[in-house]
Tab-separated table of C-alpha atoms in Angstrom:
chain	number	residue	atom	x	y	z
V	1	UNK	CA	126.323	167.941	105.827
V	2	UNK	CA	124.726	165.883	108.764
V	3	UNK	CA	121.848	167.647	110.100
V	4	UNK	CA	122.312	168.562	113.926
V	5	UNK	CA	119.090	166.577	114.673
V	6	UNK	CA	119.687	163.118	112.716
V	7	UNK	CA	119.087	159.903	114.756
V	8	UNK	CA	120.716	157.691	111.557
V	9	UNK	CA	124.693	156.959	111.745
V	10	UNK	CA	126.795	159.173	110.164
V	11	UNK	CA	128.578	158.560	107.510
V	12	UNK	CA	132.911	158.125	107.640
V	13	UNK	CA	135.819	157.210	105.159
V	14	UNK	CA	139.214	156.209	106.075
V	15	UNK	CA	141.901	157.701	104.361
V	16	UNK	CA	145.156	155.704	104.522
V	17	UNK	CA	145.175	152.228	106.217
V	18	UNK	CA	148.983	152.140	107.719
V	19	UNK	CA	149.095	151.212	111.455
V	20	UNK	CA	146.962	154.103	112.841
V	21	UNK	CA	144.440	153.331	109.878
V	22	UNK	CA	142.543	150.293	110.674
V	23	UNK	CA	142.227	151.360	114.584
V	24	UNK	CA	139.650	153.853	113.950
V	25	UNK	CA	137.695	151.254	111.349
V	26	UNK	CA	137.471	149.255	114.450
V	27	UNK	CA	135.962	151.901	116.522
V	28	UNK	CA	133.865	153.116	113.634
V	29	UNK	CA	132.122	149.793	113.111
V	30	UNK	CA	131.297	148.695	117.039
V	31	UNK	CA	130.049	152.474	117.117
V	32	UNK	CA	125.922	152.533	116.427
V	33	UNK	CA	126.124	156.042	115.243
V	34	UNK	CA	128.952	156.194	113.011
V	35	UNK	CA	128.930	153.902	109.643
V	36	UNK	CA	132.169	152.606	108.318
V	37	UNK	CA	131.201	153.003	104.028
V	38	UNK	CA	134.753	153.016	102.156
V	39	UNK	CA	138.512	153.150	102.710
V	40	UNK	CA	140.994	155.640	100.574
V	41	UNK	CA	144.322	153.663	99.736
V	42	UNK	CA	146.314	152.710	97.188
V	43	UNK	CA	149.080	150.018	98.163
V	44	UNK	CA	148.745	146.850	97.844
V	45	UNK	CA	148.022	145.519	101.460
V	46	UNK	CA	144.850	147.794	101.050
V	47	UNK	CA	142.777	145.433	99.576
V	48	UNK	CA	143.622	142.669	102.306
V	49	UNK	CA	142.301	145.154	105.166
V	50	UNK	CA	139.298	146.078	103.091
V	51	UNK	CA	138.404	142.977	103.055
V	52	UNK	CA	138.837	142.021	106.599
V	53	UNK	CA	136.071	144.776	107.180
V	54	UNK	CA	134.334	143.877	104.697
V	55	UNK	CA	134.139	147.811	103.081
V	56	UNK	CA	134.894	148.894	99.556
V	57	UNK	CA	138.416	150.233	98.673
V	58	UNK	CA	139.803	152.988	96.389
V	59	UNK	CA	142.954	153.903	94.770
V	60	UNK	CA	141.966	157.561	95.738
V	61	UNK	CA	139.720	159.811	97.208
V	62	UNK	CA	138.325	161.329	93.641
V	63	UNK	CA	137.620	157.816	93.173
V	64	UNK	CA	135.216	157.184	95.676
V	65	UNK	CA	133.273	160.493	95.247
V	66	UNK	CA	133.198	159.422	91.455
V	67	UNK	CA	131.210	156.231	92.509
V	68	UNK	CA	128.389	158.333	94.081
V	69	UNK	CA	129.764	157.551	97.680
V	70	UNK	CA	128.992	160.832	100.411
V	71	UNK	CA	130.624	160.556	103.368
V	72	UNK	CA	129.711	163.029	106.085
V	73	UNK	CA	133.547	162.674	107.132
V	74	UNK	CA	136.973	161.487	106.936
V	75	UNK	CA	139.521	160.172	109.364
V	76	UNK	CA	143.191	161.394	107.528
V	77	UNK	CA	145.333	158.753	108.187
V	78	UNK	CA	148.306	159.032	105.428
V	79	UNK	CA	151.861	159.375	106.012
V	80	UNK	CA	152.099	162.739	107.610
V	81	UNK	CA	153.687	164.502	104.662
V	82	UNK	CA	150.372	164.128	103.188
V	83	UNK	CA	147.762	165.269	105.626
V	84	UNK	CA	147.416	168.670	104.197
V	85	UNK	CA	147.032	167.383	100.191
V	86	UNK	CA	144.283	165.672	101.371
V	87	UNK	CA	142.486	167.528	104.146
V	88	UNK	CA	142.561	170.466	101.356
V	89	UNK	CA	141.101	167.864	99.102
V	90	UNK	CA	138.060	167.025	101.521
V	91	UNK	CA	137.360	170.423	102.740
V	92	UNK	CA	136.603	171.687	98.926
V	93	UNK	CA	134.477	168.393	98.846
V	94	UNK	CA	132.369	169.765	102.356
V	95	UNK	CA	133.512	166.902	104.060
V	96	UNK	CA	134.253	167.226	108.098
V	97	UNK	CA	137.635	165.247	109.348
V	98	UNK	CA	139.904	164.331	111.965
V	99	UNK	CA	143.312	164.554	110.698
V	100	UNK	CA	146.024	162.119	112.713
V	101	UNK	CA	148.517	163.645	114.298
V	102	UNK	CA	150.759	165.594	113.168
V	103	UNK	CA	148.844	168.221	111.688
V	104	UNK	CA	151.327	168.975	108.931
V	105	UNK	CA	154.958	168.503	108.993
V	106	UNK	CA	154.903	172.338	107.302
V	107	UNK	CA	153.088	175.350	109.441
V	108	UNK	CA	152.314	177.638	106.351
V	109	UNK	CA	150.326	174.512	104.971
V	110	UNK	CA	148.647	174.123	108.138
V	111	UNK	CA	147.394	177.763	108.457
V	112	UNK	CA	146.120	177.582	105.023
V	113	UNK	CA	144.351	174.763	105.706
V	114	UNK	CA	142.385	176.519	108.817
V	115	UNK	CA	141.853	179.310	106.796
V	116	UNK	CA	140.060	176.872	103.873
V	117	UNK	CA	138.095	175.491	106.288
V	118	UNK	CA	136.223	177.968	107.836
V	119	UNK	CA	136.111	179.227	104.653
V	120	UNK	CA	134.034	176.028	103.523
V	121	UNK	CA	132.016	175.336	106.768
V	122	UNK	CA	134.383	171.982	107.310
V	123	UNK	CA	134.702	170.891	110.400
V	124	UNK	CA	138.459	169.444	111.945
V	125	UNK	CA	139.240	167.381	114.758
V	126	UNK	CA	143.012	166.949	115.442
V	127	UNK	CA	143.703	163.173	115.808
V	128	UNK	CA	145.954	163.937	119.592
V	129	UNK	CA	143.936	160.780	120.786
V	130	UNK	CA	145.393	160.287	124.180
V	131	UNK	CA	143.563	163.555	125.245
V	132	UNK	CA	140.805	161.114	125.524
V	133	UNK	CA	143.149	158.558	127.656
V	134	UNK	CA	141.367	157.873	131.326
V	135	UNK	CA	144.948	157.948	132.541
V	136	UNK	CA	145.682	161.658	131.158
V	137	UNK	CA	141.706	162.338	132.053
V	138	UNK	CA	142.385	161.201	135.698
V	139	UNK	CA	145.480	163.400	136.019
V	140	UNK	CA	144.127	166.566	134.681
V	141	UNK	CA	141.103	166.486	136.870
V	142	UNK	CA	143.447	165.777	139.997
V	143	UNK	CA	145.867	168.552	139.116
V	144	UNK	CA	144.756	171.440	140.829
V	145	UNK	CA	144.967	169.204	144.159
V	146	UNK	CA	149.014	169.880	143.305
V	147	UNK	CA	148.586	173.668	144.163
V	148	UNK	CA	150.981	175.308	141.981
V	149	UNK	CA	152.792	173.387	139.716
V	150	UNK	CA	156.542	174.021	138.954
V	151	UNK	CA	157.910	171.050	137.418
V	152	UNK	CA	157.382	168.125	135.195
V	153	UNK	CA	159.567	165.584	134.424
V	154	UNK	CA	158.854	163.470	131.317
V	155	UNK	CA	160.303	160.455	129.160
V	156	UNK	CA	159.499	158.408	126.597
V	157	UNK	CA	161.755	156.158	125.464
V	158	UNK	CA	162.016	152.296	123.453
V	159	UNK	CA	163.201	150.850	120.662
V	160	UNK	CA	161.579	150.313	117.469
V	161	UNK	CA	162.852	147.516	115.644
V	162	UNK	CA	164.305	147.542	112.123
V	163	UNK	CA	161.332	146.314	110.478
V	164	UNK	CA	159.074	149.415	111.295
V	165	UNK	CA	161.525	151.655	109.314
V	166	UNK	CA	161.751	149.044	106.718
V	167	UNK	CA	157.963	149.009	106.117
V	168	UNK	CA	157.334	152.505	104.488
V	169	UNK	CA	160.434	154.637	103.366
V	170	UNK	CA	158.937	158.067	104.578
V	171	UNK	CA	159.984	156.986	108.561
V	172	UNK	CA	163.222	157.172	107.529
V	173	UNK	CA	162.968	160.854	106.440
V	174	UNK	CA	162.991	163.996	108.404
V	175	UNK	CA	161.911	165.710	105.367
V	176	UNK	CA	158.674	163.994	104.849
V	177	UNK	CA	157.643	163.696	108.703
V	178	UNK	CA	160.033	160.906	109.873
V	179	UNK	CA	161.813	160.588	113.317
V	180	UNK	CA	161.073	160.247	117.116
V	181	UNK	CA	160.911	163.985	117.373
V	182	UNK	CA	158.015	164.351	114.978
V	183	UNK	CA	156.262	160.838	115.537
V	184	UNK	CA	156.414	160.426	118.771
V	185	UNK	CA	157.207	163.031	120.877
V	186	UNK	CA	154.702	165.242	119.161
V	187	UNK	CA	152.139	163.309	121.234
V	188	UNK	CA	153.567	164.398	124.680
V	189	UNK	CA	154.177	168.269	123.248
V	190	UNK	CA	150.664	168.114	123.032
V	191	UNK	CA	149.893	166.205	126.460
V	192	UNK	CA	152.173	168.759	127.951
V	193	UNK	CA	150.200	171.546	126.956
V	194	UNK	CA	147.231	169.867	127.445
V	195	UNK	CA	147.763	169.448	131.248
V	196	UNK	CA	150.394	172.435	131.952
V	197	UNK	CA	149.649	175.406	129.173
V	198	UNK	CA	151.465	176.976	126.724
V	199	UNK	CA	155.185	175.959	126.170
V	200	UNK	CA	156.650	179.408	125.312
V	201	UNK	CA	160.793	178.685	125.139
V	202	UNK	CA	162.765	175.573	124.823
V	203	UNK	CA	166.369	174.245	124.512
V	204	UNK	CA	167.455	170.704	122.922
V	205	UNK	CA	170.252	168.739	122.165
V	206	UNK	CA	170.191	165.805	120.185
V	207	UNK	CA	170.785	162.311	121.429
V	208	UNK	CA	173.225	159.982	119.778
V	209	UNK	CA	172.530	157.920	116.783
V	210	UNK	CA	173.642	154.584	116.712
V	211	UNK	CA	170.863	152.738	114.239
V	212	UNK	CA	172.884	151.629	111.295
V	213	UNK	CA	171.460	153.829	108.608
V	214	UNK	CA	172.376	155.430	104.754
V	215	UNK	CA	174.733	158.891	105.774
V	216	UNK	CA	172.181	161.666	104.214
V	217	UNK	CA	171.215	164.840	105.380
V	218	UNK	CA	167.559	163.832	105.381
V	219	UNK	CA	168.732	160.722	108.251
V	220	UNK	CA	165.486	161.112	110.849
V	221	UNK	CA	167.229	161.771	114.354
V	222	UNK	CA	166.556	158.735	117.549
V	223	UNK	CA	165.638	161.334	120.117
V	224	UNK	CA	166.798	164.515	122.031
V	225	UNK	CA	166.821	165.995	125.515
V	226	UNK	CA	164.786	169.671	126.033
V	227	UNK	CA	164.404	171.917	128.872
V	228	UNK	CA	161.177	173.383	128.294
V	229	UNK	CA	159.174	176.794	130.092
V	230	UNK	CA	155.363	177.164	130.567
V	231	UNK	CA	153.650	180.142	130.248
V	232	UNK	CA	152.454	179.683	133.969
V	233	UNK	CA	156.020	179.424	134.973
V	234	UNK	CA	156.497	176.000	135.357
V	235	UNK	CA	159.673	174.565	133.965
V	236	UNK	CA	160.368	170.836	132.583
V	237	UNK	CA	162.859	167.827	131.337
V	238	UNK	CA	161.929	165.126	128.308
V	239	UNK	CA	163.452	162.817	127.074
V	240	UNK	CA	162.447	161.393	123.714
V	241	UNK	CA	164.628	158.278	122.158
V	242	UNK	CA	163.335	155.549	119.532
V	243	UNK	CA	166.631	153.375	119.883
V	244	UNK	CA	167.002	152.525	123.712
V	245	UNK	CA	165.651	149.989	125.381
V	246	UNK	CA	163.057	150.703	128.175
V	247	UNK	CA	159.767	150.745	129.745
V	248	UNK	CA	159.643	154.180	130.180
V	249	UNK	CA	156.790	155.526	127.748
V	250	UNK	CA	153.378	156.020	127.075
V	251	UNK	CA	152.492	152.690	125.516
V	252	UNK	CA	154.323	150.474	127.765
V	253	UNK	CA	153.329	152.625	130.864
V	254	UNK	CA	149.315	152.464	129.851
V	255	UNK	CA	148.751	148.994	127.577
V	256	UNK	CA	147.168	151.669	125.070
V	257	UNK	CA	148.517	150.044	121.773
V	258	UNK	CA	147.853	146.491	121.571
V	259	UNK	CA	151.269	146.108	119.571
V	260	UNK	CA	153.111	147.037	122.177
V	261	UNK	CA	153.103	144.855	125.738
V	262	UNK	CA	152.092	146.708	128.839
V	263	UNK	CA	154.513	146.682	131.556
V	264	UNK	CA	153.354	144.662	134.511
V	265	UNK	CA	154.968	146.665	137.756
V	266	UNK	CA	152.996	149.685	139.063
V	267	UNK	CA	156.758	151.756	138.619
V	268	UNK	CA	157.734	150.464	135.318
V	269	UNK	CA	156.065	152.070	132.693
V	270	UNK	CA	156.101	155.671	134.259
V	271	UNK	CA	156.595	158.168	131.802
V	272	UNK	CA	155.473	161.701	133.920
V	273	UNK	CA	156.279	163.116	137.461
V	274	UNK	CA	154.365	166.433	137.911
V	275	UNK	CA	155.952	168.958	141.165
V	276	UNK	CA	153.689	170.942	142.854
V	277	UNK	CA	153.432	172.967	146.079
V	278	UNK	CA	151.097	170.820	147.776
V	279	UNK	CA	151.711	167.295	146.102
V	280	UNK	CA	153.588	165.371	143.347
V	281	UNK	CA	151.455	162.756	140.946
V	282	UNK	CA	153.052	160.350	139.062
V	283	UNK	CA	151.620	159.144	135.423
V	284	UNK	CA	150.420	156.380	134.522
V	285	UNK	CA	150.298	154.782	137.955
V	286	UNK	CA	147.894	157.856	139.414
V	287	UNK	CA	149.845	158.264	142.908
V	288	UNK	CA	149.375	161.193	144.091
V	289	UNK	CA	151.985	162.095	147.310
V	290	UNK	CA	151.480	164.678	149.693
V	291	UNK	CA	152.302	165.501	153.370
V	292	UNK	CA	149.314	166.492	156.158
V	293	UNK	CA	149.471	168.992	158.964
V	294	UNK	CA	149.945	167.276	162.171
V	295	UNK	CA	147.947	169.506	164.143
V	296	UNK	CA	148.677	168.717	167.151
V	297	UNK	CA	152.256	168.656	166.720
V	298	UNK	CA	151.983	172.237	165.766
V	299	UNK	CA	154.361	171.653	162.493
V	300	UNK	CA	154.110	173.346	159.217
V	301	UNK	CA	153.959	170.913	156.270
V	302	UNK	CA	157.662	170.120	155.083
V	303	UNK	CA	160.544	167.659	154.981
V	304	UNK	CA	160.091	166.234	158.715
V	305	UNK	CA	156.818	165.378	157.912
V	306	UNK	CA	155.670	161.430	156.016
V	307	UNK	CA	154.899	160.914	152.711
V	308	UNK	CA	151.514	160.114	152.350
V	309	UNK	CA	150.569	158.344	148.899
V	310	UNK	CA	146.959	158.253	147.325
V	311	UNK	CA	146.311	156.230	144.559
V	312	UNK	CA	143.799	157.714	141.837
V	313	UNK	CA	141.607	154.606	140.503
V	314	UNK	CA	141.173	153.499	136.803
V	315	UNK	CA	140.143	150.499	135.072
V	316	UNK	CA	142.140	147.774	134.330
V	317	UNK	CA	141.270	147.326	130.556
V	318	UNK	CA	141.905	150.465	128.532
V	319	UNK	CA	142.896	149.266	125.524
V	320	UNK	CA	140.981	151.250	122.721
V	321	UNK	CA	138.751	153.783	124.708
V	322	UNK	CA	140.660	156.596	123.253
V	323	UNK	CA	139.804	155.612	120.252
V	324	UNK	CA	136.143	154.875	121.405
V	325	UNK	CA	135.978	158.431	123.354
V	326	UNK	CA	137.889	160.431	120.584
V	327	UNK	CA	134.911	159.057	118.019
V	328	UNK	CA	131.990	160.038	120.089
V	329	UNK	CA	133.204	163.036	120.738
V	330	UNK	CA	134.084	163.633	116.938
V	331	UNK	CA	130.184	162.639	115.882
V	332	UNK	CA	128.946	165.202	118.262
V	333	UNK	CA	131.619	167.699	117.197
V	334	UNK	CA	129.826	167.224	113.888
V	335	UNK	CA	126.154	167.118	115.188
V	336	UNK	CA	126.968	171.032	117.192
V	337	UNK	CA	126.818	168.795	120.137
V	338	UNK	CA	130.241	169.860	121.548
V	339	UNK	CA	133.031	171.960	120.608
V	340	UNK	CA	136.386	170.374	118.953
V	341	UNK	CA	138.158	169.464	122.193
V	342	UNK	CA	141.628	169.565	120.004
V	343	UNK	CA	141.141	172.027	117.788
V	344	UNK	CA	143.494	172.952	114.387
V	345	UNK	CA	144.767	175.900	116.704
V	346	UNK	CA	146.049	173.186	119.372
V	347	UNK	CA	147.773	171.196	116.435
V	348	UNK	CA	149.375	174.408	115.114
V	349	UNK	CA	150.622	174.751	118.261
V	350	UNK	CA	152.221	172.017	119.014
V	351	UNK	CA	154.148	172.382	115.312
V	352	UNK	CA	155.208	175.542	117.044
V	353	UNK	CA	156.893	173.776	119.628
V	354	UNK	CA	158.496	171.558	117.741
V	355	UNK	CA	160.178	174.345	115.110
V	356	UNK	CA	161.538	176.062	117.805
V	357	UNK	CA	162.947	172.379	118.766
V	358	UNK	CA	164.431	171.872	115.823
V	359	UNK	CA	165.955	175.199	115.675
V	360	UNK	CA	167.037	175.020	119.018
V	361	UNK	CA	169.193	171.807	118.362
V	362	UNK	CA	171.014	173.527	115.753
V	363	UNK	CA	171.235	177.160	117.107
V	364	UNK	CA	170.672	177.038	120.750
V	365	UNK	CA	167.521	178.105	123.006
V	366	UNK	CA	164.536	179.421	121.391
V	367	UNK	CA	161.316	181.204	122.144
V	368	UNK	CA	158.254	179.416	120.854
V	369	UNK	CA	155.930	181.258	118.791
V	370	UNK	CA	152.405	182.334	119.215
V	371	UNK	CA	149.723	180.884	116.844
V	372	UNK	CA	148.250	184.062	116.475
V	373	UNK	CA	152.020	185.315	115.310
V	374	UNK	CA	151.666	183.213	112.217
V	375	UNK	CA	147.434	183.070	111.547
């Protein structure tokens, strides 16, 4: 276990090198108090990234231990059918983690794993990384200049081309964690929540497929449309689709994933309009619209009034600072320095959102569940 007071770099592991993978290495190594010492991975393109970074490789996490290796912690970065097999695995090793989003694609897996956990003294960060954006940080700091929010309106929406669901079978697979629903629009669950509260009911309807594909019941869906409600009241659209082209999404909108171009116009790219009583903001271009009081007009704020915009400021350059912000945070989390600021509560959560999706596209509207109903 680190020791709260130790000036030398802590110790991490990757655990699965896929796309998500070798992003953290990156962060790990420009980061003086974190030290990159071994990667967990047993295909064959493992080796080649290994040795890119210039850090040993195994064939499995029992491996590395074996070989006297002690890392203070462990970035889980498997296909998400496997997150729990080996978080479980690390925690009865003592070793801290952030596990990439999703938690689990199963909830009972995910509540024993909190309950192991504590049970060891392991520490877990849940990998929701654009928390840390400065384009999500910006908006939730300007939200309460809204007033009262009541709406949100949300997208995401692209196509993936045929070779991403050609690389690894298990994103073709609703089973084993596949689909936009669960990759990708697990992400803005969590945003939602993040800025907004609790989502406590939901309705859904799936989108049409039209990607040529094997007919099987395990066939990952392209997307859906939900009506969502907030604990506080407010009420919201979102639409999620992998097969459509657009600009309207997170990575396009905010030049976050260098894989994926940013979109040049200030208007293209946004994927959020929050409704408030004293303002609307849009995300990721930060404009924030309101109306004054003309005073000496002696007229109440309202529809006769002009639109005045303000736009929030950010940098130009964001590409990897989530990453960068998510890691400092995650060494401190381990030092005592801070508490987990997504914790396995907030990723339970969000799996509780997206059951009562998925039961809401075959059944009709559903209430979400309470983590503390299933803990």
């Amino acid at each position: 276990m680190p020791s709260k007071n130790s000036s030398s770099p802590l110790k991490l592991i990757v655990v699965g090198l896929g796309l998500i993978g070798p992003r953290h290495a990156e962060q790990i190594q420009l980061n003086p108090d974190a030290e990159l010492i071994g990667f967990v991975d047993p295909s064959p393109k493992a080796g080649v990234i290994a040795k890119r970074f210039k850090v040993p490789l195994y064939e499995s996490l029992l491996q590395l231990l074996d070989s006297g290796l002690k890392p203070d912690a462990a970035y889980v970065c498997t296909p998400n059918s496997l997150h729990i097999k080996v978080a479980m695995e690390l925690a009865s090793n003592g070793i801290h983690m952030l596990i990439e989003k999703p938690l689990s694609t199963n909830l009972q897996e995910a509540v024993l794993l909190k309950n192991y956990a504590v049970s060891k003294g392991v520490k877990i960060l849940v990998g929701h990384h654009r928390r840390f954006n400065p384009y999500i940080l910006i908006a939730k700091e300007n939200l309460e200049r809204l007033g009262q929010v009541v709406a949100i309106d949300g997208v995401w929406t692209l196509k993936k081309n045929d070779t991403y669901f050609k690389q690894v079978e298990w994103r073709n697979l609703k089973s084993q964690g596949g689909g936009a629903i669960m990759i990708n629009l697990v992400h803005d669950l969590d945003l939602l929540q993040y800025l907004l509260g609790p989502i406590t009911k939901v309705y859904a309807d799936y989108l049409p497929k039209n990607r040529a594909a094997a007919s099987t019941a395990d066939q990952v869906d392209e997307g859906c449309v939900c009506t969502l409600s907030f604990q506080s009241g407010a009420k919201g659209t979102f639409i999620v689709s992998d097969n459509v082209i657009s600009p309207f999404n997170f990575e396009m909108g905010t030049g976050e994933n260098p894989i994926v171009p940013k979109v040049e116009s200030t208007t293209d790219g946004i994927f959020y309009r929050i409704f408030g009583t004293n303002g609307t903001m849009t995300i990721p271009n930060l404009k924030l619209y309101n109306q004054g009081y003309l005073e000496n007009e002696g007229k109440e704020k309202g529809w006769y009034e002009i639109i005045q915009c303000e736009e929030l400021s950010i940098g130009e350059d964001i590409e990897g600072i989530p990453f960068a912000l998510q890691l400092s945070h995650f060494l401190k989390m381990m030092k005592d320095e801070e508490a987990p600021k997504c914790t396995v509560d907030d990723g339970i959560s969000v799996l509780l959102v997206v059951e009562a999706i998925v039961e809401s596209l075959e059944t009709g509207p559903q209430t979400v569940k309470s983590v503390d109903s299933i803990s």
